[in-house]
XYZ file of C-alpha atoms in Angstrom:
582
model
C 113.101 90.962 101.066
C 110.541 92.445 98.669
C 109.621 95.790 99.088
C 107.146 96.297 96.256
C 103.354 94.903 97.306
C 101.142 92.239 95.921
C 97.454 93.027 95.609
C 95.209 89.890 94.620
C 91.801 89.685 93.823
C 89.599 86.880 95.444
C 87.065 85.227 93.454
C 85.935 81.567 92.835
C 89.178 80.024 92.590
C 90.945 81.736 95.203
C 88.521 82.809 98.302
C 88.546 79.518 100.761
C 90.809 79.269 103.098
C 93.446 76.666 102.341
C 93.667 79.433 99.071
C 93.933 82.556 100.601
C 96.633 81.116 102.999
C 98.320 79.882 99.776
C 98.208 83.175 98.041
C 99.533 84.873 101.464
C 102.443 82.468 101.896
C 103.248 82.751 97.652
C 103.585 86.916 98.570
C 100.340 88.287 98.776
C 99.915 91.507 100.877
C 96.629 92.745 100.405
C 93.279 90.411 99.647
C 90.826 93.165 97.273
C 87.295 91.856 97.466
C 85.630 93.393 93.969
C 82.609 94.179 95.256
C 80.427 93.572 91.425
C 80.253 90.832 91.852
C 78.986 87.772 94.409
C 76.913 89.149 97.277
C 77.689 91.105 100.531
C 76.616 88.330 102.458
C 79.179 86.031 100.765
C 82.199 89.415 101.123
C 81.100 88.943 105.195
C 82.349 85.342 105.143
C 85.470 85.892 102.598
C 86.493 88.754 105.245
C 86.379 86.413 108.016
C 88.596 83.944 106.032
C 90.726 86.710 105.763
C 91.341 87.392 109.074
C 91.826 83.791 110.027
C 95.165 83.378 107.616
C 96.064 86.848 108.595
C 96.538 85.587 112.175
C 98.273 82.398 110.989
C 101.027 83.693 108.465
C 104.045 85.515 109.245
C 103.470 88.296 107.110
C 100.636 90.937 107.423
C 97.744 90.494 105.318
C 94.983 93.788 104.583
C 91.199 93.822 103.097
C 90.888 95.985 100.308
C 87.102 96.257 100.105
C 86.615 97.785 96.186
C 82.935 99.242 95.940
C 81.860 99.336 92.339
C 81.106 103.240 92.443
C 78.872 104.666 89.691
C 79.601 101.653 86.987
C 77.344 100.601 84.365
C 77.616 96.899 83.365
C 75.644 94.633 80.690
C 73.380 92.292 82.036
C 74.051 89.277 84.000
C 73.077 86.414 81.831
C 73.582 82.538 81.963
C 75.663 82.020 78.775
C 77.553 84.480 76.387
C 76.065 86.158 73.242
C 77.729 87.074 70.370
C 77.483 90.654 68.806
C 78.235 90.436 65.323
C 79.951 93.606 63.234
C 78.151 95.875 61.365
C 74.832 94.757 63.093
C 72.136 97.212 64.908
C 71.570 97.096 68.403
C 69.865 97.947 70.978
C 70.369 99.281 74.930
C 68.309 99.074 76.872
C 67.974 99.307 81.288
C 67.344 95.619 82.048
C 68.361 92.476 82.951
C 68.134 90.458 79.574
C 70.500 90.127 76.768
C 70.012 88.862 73.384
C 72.492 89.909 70.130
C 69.771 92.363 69.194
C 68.894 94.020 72.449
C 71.405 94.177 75.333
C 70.297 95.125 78.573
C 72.371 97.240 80.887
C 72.101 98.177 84.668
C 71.047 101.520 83.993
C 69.715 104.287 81.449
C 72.542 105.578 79.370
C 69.867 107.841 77.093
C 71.754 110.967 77.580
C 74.304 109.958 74.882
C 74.004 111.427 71.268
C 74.677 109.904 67.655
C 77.754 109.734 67.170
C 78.947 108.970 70.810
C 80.615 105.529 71.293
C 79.736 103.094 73.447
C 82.427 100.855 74.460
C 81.911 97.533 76.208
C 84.508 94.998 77.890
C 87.134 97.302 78.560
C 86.983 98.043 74.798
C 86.280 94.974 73.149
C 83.573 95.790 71.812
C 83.317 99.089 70.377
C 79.788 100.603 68.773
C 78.711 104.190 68.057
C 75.099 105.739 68.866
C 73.247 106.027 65.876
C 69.805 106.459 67.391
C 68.186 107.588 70.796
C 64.546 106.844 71.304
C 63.067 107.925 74.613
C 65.365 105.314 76.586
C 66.389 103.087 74.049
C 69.695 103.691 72.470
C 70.325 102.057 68.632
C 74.017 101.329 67.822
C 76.463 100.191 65.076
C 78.526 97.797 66.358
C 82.183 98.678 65.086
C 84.102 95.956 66.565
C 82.309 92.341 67.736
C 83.152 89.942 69.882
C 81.608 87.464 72.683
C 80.229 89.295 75.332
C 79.497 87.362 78.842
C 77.623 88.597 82.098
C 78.425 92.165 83.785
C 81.187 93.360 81.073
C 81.693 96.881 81.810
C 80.226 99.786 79.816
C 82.393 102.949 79.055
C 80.993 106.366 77.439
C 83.840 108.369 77.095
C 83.468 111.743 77.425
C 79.676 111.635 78.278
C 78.614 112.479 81.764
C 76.113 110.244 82.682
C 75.069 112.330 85.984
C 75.072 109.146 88.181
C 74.996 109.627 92.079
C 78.022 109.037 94.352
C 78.083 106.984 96.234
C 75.180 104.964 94.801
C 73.230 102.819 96.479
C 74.804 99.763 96.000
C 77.935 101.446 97.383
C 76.061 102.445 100.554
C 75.320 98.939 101.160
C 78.684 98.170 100.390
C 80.566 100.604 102.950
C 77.776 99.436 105.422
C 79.689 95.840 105.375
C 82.796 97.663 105.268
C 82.148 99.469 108.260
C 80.603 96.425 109.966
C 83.630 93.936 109.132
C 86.128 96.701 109.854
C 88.025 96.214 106.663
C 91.359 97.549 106.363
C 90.958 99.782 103.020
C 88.148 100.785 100.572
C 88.538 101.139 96.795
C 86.807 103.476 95.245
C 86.018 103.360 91.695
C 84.974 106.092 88.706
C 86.440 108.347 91.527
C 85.937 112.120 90.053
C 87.791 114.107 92.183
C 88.884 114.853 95.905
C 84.881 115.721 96.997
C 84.333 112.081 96.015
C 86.725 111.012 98.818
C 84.933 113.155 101.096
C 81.913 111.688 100.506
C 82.825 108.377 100.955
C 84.730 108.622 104.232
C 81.256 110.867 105.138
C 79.697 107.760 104.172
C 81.763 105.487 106.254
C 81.389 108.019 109.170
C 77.758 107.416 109.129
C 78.732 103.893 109.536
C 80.379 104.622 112.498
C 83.986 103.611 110.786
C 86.910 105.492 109.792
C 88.396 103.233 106.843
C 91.480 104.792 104.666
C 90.053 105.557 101.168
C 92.310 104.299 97.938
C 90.981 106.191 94.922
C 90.592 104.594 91.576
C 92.438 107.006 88.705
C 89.851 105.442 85.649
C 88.546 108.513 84.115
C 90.270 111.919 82.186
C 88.507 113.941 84.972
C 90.180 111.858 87.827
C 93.552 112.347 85.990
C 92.578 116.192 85.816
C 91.602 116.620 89.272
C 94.762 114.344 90.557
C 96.232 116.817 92.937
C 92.933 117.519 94.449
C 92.542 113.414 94.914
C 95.318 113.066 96.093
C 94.987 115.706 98.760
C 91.973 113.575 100.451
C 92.676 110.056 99.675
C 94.850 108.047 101.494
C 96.345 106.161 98.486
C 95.553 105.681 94.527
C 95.152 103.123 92.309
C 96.620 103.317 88.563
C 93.257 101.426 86.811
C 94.115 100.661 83.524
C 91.166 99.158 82.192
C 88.967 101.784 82.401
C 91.470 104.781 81.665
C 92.686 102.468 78.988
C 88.565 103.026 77.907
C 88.145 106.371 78.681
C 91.461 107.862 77.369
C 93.777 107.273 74.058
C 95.145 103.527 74.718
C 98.779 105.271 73.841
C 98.719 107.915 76.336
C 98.180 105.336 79.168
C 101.280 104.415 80.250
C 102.669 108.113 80.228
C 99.898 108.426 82.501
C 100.731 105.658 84.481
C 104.441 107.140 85.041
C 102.899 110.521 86.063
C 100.699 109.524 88.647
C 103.253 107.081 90.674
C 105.270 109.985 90.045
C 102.789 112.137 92.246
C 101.917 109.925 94.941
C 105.258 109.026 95.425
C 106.409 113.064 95.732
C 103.096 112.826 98.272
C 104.291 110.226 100.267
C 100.755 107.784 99.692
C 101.032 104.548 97.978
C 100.062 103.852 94.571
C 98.941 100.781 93.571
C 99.378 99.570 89.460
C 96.705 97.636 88.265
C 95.089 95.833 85.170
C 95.756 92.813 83.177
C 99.592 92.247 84.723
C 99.454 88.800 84.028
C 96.328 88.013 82.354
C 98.180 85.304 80.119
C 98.166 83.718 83.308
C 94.749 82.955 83.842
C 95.347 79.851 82.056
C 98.871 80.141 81.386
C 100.895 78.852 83.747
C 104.438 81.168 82.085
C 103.214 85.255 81.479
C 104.336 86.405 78.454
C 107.652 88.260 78.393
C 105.827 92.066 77.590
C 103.624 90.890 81.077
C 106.918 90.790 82.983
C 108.489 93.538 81.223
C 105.174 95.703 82.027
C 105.610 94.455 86.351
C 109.252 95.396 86.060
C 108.323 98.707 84.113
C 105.598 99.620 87.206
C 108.142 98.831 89.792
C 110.591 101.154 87.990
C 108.349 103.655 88.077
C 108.411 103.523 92.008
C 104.888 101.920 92.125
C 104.373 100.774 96.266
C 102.156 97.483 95.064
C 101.064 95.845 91.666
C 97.706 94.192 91.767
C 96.530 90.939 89.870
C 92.516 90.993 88.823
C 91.007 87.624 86.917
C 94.397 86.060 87.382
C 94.080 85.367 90.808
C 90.163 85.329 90.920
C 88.758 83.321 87.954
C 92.524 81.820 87.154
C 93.748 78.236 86.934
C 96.766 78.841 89.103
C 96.283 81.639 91.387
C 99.267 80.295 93.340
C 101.797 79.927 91.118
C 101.068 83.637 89.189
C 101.705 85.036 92.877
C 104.694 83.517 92.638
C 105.670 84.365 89.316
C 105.193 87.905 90.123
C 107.142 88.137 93.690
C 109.869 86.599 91.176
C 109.762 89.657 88.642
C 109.349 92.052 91.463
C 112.254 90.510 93.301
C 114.649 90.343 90.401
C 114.042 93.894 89.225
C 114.865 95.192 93.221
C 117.768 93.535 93.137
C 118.930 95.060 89.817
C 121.440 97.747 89.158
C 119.165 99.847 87.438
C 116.594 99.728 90.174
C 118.662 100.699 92.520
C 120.286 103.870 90.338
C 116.696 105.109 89.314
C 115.677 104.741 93.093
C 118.172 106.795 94.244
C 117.340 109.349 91.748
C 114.180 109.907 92.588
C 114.278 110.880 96.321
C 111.204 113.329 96.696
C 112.437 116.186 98.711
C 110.921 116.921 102.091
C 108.565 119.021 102.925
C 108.342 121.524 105.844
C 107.039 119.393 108.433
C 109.328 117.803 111.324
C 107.904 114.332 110.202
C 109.347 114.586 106.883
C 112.641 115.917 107.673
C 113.129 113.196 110.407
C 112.621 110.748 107.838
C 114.574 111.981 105.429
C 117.006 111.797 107.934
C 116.793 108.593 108.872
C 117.358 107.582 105.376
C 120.183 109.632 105.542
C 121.844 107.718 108.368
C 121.081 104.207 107.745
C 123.176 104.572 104.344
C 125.806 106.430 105.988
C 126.002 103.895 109.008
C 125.649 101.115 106.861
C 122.238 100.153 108.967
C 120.624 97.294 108.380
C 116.877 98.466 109.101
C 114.956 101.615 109.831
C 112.341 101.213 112.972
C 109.504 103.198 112.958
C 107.721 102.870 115.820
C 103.861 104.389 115.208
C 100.800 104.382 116.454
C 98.738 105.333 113.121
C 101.003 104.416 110.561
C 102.330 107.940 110.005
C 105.578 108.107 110.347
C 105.973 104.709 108.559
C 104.586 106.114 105.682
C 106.569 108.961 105.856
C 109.789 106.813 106.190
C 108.701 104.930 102.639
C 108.071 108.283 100.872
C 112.145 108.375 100.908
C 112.716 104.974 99.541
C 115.875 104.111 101.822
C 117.665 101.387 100.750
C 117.308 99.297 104.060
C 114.118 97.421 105.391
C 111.547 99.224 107.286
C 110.170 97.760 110.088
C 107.199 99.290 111.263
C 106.106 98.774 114.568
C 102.728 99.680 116.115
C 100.428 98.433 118.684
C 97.567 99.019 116.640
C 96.414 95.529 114.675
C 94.469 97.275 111.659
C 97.711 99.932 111.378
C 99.588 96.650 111.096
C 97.633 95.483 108.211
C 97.093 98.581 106.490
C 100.797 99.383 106.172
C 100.954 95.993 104.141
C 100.217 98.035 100.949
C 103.327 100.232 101.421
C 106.383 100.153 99.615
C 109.157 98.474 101.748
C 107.515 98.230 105.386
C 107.262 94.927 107.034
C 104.827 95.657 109.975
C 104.669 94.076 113.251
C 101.864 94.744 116.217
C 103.695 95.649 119.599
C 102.317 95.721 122.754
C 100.781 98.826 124.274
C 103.165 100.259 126.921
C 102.716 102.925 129.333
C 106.456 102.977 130.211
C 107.320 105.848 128.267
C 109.358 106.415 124.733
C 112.559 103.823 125.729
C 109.902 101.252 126.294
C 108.471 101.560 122.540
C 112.210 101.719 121.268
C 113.276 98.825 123.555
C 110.014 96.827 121.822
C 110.643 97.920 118.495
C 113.887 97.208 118.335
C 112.900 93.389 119.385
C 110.744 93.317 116.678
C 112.779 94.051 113.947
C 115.229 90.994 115.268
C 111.961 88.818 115.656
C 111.801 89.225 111.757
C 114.847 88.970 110.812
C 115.219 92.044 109.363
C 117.932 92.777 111.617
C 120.733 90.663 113.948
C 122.106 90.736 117.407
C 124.894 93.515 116.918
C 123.322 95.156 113.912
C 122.669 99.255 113.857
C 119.343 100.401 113.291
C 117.838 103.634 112.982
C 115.237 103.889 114.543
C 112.423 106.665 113.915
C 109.314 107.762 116.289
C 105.997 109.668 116.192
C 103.938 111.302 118.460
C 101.893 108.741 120.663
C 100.451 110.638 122.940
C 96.949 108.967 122.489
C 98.307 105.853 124.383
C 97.831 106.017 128.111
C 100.812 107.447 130.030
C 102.746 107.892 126.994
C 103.657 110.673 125.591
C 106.636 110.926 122.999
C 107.911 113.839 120.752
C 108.963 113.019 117.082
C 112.681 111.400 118.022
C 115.514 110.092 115.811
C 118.284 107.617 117.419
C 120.973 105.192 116.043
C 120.648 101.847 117.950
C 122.508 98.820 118.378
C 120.096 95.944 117.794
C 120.562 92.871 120.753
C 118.686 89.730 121.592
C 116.706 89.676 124.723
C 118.282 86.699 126.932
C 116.243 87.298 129.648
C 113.303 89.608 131.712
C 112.783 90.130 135.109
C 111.906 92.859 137.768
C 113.713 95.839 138.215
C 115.183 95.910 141.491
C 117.773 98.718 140.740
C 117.685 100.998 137.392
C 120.472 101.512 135.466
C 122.767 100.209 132.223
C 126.072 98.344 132.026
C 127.638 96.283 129.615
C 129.899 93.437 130.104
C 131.203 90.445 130.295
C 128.437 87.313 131.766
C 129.888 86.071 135.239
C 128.067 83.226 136.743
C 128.304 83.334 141.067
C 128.327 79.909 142.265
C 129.893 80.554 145.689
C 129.584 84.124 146.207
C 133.054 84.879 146.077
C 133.883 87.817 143.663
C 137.080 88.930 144.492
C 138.242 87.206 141.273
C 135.807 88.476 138.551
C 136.860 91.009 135.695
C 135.967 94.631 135.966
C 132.579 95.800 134.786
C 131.105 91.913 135.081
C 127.707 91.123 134.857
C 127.017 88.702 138.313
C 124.020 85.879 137.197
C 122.903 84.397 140.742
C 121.816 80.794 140.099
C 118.304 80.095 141.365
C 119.520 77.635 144.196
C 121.923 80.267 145.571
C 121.464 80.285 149.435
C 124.117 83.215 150.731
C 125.593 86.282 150.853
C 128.344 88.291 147.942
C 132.026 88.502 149.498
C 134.450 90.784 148.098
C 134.714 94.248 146.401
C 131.741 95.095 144.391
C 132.564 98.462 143.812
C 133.626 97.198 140.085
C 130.106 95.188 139.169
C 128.299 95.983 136.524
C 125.514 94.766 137.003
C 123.511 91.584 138.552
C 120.963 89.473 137.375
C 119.227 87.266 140.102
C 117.488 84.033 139.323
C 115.434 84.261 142.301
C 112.034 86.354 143.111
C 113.078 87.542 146.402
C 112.906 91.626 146.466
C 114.581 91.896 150.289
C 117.677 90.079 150.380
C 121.707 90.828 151.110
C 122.782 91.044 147.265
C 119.775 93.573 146.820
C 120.740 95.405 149.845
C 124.154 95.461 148.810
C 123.187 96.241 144.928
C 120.876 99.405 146.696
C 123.676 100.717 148.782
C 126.342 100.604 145.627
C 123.598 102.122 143.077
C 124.681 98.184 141.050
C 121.828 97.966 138.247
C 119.948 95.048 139.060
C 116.923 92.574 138.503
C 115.327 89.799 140.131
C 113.477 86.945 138.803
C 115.713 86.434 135.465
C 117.489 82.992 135.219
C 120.290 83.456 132.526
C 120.008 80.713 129.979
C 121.879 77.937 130.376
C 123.285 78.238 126.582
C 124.718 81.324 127.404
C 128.225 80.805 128.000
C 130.269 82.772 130.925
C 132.284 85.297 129.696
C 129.831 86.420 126.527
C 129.253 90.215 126.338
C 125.774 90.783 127.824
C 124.352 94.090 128.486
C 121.905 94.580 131.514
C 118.969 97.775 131.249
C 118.018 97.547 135.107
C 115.352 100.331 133.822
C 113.397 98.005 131.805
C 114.505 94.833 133.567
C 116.115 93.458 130.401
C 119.516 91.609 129.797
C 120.512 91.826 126.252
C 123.087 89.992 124.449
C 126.195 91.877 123.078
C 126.580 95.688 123.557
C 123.167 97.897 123.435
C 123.579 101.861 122.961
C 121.923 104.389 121.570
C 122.480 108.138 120.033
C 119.986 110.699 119.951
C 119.919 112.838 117.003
């Protein structure tokens, strides 16, 4: 299983239905809607696509809603221009665009001579030679095509744009109104931008996690304080790629996984992955050196932009990159370097559980880690240690479920609510990790909790226990509690003189009588039949025999196969079922 992400951006070649459902069944985790471009009105409908394939595929599948924050952007014309080197033009705040003049979406006049101008992620570079009132005159450097809404970079010039804008506001209104999953925030500046946004989204009346964009020298400054607020970054390397020295990018790029991985948030690497593959349909080998490099680095998801939105084969490059993502995991080297990098834990009991946890499934040979949450919390905390098993994250929250999508390693599965107390939650966790196949009947897990104590009649402490993962045969009523393990006996005439020690009695449906013999040495009985006031359940009473009602034993299940019955949950398991607390 992969444990690095896949972000893709919808656009016009990816965003019906029959295409998102492809992209989710080639590996994609999380659907980002770019928000600068198409309409909010046309987002409302992409969302709801969304949310049908997410309830249709196997695998969870999160909105990223990415509002375009304080950008500036050329105008949106019809065809492309060319601006020629060595030529003179002008900016200007409009809608037009003609090589000479070149409108943009707003006034950039506070720049200087000498200042440069940088449009397209970079390529095309000019340099202010002239400002008149709100006209600015350039030299164009470095030419090139330039189509509709190209970005526009002044580095190192504060252009004192609001935040959020307006355009954003409208934005996080559909955000709040669809219920997205996650919001992207771009030309982030530092952790008081966060706080404006979810202020924003509070006003809204929603409370949507906040992934910062890292896309300017001041975010980079100010990453401690971002990261502090935000509930996970993402490494933009367009626009830092603008706004700082094109070399120092990818030393950047190593620092700030670095961070958010010592933080325990995910980090998502993004920008021009695959971009051969917008009409390629083979990346080039420095694009699959440069997903293997970001999945080194510990990154939790990597994210594909035009490839998947304006590209020829969205499909396959989803593909292509679960390939590279999957290979590299499975590596020698990946596995060394993720070993090495095991953050330490903090102070909290959260951390150190999950440290632990880590701890024990590679001493126990475990094949899974269950973390059962109700917010996602101590899921995330369980990635931030990078064990080398599967997490299965279990909540009964839906929009938990999808936002844990984006997190390195966790496959995450709704549960039902329960009001039967913390065994209940394991009991249902534990199912769920053998519903995905994550783990098998007889497997150990580990299994980690939080605090839930804002589900009704629940209330569980931070716990740690080693379980032994078993298939549910069969549920029925509790009739008496208890657990016993052994062998399956099935009772066809009543008669259990003969049985083996510690047997678990299955009472056919059609039974019509009484037990004879000693049952001083029954484990356990599971009754096919409804009835609550009967001999066998007086008998089962009066010997304290854990038993349930209403459970007909399959008929596949052979007499004499270790079955293990949890009278407290009305549940007959298959194989042995224990657990340790730690």
């Amino acid at each position: 299983m992969r444990n690095a992400k896949i972000v893709c951006t919808l656009g016009p070649a990816s965003d019906s239905k029959a295409q998102i459902r492809d992209l989710a069944e080639a590996g994609m985790s999380v659907a980002r809607l770019n928000a600068s471009h198409g309409s909010p009105e046309d987002r409302k409908d992409v969302i709801d696509r969304i949310r049908a394939v997410d309830e249709e595929v196997d695998r969870s599948l999160a909105v990223m809603h990415d509002i375009p924050g304080p950008e500036v952007r050329t105008a949106d014309i019809d065809e492309p221009i060319y601006l020629e080197g060595d030529s003179r033009v002008r900016f200007f705040e409009g809608d037009t665009a003609t090589p000479e003049d070149v409108g943009l979406s707003v006034d950039i006049s506070v720049v200087e001579p000498g200042d440069s101008v940088l449009l397209d992620d970079g390529r095309i570079e000019t340099t202010v030679e002239e400002v008149d009132g709100s006209d600015v005159y350039v030299h164009i450097e470095n030419g090139g095509e330039l189509k509709a809404r190209k970005g526009v970079n002044v580095p190192g010039v504060d252009l004192d744009l609001p935040f959020p804008t307006e355009k954003d506001r409208r934005e996080l209104e559909v955000a709040a109104e669809k219920n997205v999953d996650l919001v992207a925030a771009s030309f982030v500046r530092d952790g008081s931008d966060i706080i404006e946004i979810n202020n924003t989204l509070e006003e809204f009346g929603a409370d949507v996690p906040v992934v910062a964009k890292i896309e300017r020298k001041g975010a980079v400054e100010n990453l401690d304080d971002i990261i502090e607020e935000t509930y996970g970054v993402m490494v933009a390397r367009g626009d830092l790629g603008v706004e700082l020295p094109l070399e120092k990018v990818p030393v950047f790029q190593k620092q700030i996984i670095r961070k958010c991985n010592e933080a325990g948030i995910p980090v998502i690497t993004a920008t021009e992955m695959l971009d051969s593959m917008e009409q390629s349909r083979r990346p080039t080998r420095a694009e699959s050196s440069d997903v293997a490099n970001a999945v080194f680095d510990g990154t939790d998801a990597v994210m594909l932009s035009g490839e998947t939105a304006i590209g020829a084969h969205p499909a396959r490059t989803v593909e292509t990159m679960h390939d590279i993502v999957r290979a590299t995991e499975q590596s020698d080297v990946y596995e060394r370097i993720r070993d090495e990098r095991v953050p330490p834990s903090d102070e909290s009991q959260a951390d150190a559980l999950a440290h632990a946890a880590r701890t024990l499934a590679d001493d126990l040979d475990a094949a899974a880690i269950v973390a059962a949450s109700e917010s996602g919390y101590t899921a995330l905390k369980t990635a931030k240690f990078r064990p080398s098993v599967p997490i299965v994250a279990t909540t009964p929250n839906d929009r938990v479920r999808r936002q844990l999508g984006l997190s390195w390693g966790i496959h995450s599965v709704t549960t039902p609510y329960t009001t039967e107390g913390a065994d209940a939650i394991i009991h249902e966790s534990v199912q769920a990790a053998l519903r995905t196949n994550v783990a098998e009947s007889g497997d150990t897990v580990v299994v980690v909790s939080g605090m839930m104590t804002d589900l009704e009649g629940v209330n569980t402490s931070n716990m740690l226990k080693i379980h032994i993962a078993a298939e549910t045969l069969v549920s029925g009523e509790a009739i008496v509690s208890g657990l016993a393990t052994g062998p399956l006996v099935r009772v066809e005439d009543g008669d259990v003189g003969s049985v083996p020690d510690r047997a678990i009695l299955a009472i056919p449906a059609d039974f019509d009588g009484d037990i004879e013999g000693d049952i001083s040495g029954i484990g356990g009985i599971v009754d096919a039949r409804e009835t609550r006031i009967s001999p066998i359940t007086s008998v089962a009473r009066d010997h304290g025999v854990p038993m349930i009602i209403d459970a007909a034993v399959p008929t596949g299940v052979d007499d004499g196969t270790t079955v293990t019955i949890d009278a407290e949950r009305g549940v007959l398991y298959e194989d042995v079922v224990s657990d340790y607390s730690a």
